[in-house]
PDB file of C-alpha atoms in Angstrom:
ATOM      1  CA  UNK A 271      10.424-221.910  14.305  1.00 52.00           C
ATOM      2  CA  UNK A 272       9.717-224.665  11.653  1.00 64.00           C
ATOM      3  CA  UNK A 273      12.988-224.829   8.998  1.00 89.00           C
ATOM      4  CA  UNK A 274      10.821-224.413   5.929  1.00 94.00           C
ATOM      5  CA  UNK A 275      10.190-222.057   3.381  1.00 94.00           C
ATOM      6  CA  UNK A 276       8.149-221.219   0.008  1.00 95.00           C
ATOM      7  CA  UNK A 277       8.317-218.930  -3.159  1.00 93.00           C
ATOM      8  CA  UNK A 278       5.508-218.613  -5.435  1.00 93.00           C
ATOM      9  CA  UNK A 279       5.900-216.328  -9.111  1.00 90.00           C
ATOM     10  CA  UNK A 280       4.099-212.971  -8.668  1.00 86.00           C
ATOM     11  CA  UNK A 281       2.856-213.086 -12.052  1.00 77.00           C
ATOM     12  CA  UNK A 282       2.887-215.871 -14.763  1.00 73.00           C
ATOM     13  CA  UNK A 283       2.346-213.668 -17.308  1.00 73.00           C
ATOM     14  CA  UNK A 284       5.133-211.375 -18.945  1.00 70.00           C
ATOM     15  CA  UNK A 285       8.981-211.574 -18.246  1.00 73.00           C
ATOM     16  CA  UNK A 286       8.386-211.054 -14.260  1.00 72.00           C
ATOM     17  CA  UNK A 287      10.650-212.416 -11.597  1.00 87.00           C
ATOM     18  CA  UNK A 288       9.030-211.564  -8.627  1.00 91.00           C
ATOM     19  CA  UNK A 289       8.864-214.301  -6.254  1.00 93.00           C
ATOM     20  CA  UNK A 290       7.072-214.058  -2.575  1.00 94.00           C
ATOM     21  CA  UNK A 291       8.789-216.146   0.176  1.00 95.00           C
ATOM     22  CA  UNK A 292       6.862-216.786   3.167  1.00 95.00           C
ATOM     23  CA  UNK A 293       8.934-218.719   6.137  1.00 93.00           C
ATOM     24  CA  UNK A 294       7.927-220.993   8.736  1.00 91.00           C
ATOM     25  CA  UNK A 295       7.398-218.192  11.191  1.00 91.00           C
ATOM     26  CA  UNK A 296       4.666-216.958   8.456  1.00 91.00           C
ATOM     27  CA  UNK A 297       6.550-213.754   7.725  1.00 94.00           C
ATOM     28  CA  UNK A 298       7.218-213.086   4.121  1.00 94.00           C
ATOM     29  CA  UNK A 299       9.304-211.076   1.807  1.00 95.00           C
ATOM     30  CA  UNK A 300       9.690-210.111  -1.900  1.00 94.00           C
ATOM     31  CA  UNK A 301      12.453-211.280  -4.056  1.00 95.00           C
ATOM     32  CA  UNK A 302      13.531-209.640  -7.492  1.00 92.00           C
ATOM     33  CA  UNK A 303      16.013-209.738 -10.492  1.00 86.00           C
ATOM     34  CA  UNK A 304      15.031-207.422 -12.508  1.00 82.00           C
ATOM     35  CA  UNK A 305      16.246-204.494 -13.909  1.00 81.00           C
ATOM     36  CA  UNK A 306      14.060-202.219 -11.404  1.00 85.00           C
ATOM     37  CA  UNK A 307      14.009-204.707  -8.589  1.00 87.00           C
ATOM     38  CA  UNK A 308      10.906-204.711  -6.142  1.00 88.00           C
ATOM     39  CA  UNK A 309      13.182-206.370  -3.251  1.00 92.00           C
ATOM     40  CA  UNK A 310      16.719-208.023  -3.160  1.00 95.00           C
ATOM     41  CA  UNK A 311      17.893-210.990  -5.538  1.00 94.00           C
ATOM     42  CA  UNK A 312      18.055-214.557  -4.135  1.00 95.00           C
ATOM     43  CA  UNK A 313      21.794-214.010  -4.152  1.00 96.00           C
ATOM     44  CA  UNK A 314      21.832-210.707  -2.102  1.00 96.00           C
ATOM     45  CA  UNK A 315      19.561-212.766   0.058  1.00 97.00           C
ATOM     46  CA  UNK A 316      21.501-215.274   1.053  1.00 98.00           C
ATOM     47  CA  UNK A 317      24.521-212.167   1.630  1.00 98.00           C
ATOM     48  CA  UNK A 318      22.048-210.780   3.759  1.00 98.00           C
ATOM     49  CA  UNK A 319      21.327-214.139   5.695  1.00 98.00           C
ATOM     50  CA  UNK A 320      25.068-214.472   6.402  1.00 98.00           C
ATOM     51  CA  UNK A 321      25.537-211.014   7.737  1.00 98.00           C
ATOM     52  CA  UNK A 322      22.397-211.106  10.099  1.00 98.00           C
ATOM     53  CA  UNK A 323      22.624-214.626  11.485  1.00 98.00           C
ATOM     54  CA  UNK A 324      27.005-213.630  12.293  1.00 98.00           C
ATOM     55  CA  UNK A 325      25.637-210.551  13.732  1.00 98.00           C
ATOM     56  CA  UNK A 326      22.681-211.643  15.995  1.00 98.00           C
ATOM     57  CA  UNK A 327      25.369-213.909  17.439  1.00 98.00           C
ATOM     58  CA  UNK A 328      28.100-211.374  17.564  1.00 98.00           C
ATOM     59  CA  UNK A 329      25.813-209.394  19.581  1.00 98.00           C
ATOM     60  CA  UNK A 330      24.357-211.459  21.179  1.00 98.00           C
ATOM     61  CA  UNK A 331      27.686-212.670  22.636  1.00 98.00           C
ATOM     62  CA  UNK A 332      29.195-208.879  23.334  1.00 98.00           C
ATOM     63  CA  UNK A 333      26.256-208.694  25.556  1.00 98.00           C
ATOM     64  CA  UNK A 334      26.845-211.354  27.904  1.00 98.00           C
ATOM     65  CA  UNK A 335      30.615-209.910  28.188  1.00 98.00           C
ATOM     66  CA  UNK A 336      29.301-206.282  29.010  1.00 98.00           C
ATOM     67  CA  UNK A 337      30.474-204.607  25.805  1.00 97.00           C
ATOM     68  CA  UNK A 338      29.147-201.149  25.270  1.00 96.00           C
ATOM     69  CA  UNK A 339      27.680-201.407  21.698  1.00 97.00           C
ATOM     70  CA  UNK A 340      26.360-198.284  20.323  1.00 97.00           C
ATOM     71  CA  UNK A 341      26.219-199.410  16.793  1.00 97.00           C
ATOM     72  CA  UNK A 342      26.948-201.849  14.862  1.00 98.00           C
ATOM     73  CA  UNK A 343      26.675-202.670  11.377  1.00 98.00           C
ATOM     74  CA  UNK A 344      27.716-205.753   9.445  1.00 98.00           C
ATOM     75  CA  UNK A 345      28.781-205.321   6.088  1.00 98.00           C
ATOM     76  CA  UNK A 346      29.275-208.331   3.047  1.00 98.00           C
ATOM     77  CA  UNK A 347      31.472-208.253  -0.078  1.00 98.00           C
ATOM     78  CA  UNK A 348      30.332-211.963  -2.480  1.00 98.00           C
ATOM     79  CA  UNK A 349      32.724-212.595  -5.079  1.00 98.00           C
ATOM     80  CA  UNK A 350      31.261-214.913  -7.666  1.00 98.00           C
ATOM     81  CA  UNK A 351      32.744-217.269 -10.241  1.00 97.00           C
ATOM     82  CA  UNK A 352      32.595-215.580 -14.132  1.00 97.00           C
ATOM     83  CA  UNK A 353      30.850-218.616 -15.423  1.00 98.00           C
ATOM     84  CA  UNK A 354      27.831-220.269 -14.392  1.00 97.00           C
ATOM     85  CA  UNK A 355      26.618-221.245 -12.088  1.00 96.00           C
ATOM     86  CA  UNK A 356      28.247-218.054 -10.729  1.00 97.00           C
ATOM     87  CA  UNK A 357      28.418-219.384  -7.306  1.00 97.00           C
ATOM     88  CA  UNK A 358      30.311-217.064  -4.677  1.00 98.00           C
ATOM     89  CA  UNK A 359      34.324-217.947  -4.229  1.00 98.00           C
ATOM     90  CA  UNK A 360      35.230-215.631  -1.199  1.00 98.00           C
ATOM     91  CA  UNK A 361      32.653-213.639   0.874  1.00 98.00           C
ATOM     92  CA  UNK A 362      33.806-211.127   3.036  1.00 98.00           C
ATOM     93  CA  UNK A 363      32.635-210.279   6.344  1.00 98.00           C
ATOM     94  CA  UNK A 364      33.527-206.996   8.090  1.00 98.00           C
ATOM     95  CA  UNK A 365      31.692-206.257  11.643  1.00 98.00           C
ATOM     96  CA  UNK A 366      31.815-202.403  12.306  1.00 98.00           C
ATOM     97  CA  UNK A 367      31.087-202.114  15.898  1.00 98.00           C
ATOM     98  CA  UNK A 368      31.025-198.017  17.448  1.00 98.00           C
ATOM     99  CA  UNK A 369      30.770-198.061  21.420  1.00 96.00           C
ATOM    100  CA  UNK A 370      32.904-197.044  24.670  1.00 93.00           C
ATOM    101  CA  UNK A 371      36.127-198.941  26.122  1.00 95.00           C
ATOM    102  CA  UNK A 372      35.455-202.096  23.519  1.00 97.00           C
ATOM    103  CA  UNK A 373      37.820-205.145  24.193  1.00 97.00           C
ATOM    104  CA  UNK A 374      39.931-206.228  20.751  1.00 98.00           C
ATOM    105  CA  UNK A 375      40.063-209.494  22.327  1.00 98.00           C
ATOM    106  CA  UNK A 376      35.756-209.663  23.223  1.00 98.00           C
ATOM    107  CA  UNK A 377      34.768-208.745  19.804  1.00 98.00           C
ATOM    108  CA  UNK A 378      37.471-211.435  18.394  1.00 98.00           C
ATOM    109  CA  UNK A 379      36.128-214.080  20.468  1.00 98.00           C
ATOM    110  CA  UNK A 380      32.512-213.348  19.579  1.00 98.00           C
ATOM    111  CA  UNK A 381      33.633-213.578  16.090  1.00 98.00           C
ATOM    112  CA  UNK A 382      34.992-216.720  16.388  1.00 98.00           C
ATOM    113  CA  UNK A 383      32.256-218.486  18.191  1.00 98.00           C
ATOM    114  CA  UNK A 384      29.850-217.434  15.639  1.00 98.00           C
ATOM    115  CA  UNK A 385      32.257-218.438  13.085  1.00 98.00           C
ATOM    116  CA  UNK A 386      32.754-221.410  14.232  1.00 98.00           C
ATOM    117  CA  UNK A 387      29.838-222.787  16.554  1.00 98.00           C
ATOM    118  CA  UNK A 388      27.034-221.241  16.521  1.00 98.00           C
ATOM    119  CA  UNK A 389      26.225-219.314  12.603  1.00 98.00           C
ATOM    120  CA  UNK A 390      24.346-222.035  11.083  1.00 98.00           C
ATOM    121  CA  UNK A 391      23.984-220.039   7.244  1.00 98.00           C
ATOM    122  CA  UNK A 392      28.267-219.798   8.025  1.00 98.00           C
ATOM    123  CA  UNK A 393      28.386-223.080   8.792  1.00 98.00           C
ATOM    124  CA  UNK A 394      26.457-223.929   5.396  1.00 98.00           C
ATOM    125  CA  UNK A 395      28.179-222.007   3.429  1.00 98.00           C
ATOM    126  CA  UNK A 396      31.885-222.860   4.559  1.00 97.00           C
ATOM    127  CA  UNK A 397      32.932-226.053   3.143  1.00 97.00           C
ATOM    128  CA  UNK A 398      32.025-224.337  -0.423  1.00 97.00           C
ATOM    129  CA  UNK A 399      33.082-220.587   0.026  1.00 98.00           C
ATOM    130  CA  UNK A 400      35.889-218.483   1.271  1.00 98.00           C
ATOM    131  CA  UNK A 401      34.407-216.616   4.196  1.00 98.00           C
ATOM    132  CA  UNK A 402      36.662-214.096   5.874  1.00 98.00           C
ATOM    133  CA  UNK A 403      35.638-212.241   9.039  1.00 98.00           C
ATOM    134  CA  UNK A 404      37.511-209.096  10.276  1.00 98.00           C
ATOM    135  CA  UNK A 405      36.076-206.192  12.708  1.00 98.00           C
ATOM    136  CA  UNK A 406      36.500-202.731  12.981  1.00 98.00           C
ATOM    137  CA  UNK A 407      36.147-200.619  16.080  1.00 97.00           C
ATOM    138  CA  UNK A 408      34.620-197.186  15.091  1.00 94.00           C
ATOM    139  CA  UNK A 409      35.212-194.146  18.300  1.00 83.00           C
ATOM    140  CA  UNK A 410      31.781-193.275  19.941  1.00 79.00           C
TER     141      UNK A 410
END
């Protein structure tokens, strides 16, 4: 997959902050600030990013150890400085994982490796952010 990216203005014209991204991979999405947003803000974007490249690896990992994942979800909490640029201070990460017999000690692991090897948008984000990760195990 080619690391590049483009955003072009929706309309010129007018107050509007729609902006189409299209990737390398040649998929696309919208991105929005206004009031009645047409997709997320760059800034919910890059949330997003976080929370889907820790849990592709997360997964990913619990896989290779056998985990039974039912569901999972990864949910984000961004706090931002007051002032502009209003740059995030401390993200929080919380992977909410619902399956039978899961290992503590699995999910930790798989946490940490993404944390720490292999989640490149963590690894961007690190030296200038907070990040915390915890988990929680939700009964099948």
């Amino acid at each position: 997959m080619a690391n590049t990216a483009s955003v072009v203005l929706q309309t010129v014209e007018g107050s509007g902050l729609v902006f189409q991204a299209r990737t390398g991979s040649g998929t696309g999405f919208l991105m929005d600030s206004a009031e009645q947003p047409q997709g997320p803000s760059p800034v919910e974007t890059l949330l997003a990013a976080l929370g889907a490249c820790a849990g592709m690896d997360v997964i990913g990992i619990l896989r290779k150890k056998r985990q039974m994942v039912l569901g999972y979800e990864v949910a984000l909490t961004g706090e931002r400085r007051a002032e502009h640029p209003r740059s995030f201070t401390r993200i929080e990460v919380v992977h909410r994982l619902r399956g039978r017999d899961l290992e503590p000690r699995a999910i930790e692991e798989a946490i940490r490796l993404s944390d720490t090897k292999y989640c490149s948008v963590h690894a961007t984000l690190a030296s200038a952010v907070e990040i915390v990760s915890r988990y929680e195990i939700i009964p099948a």
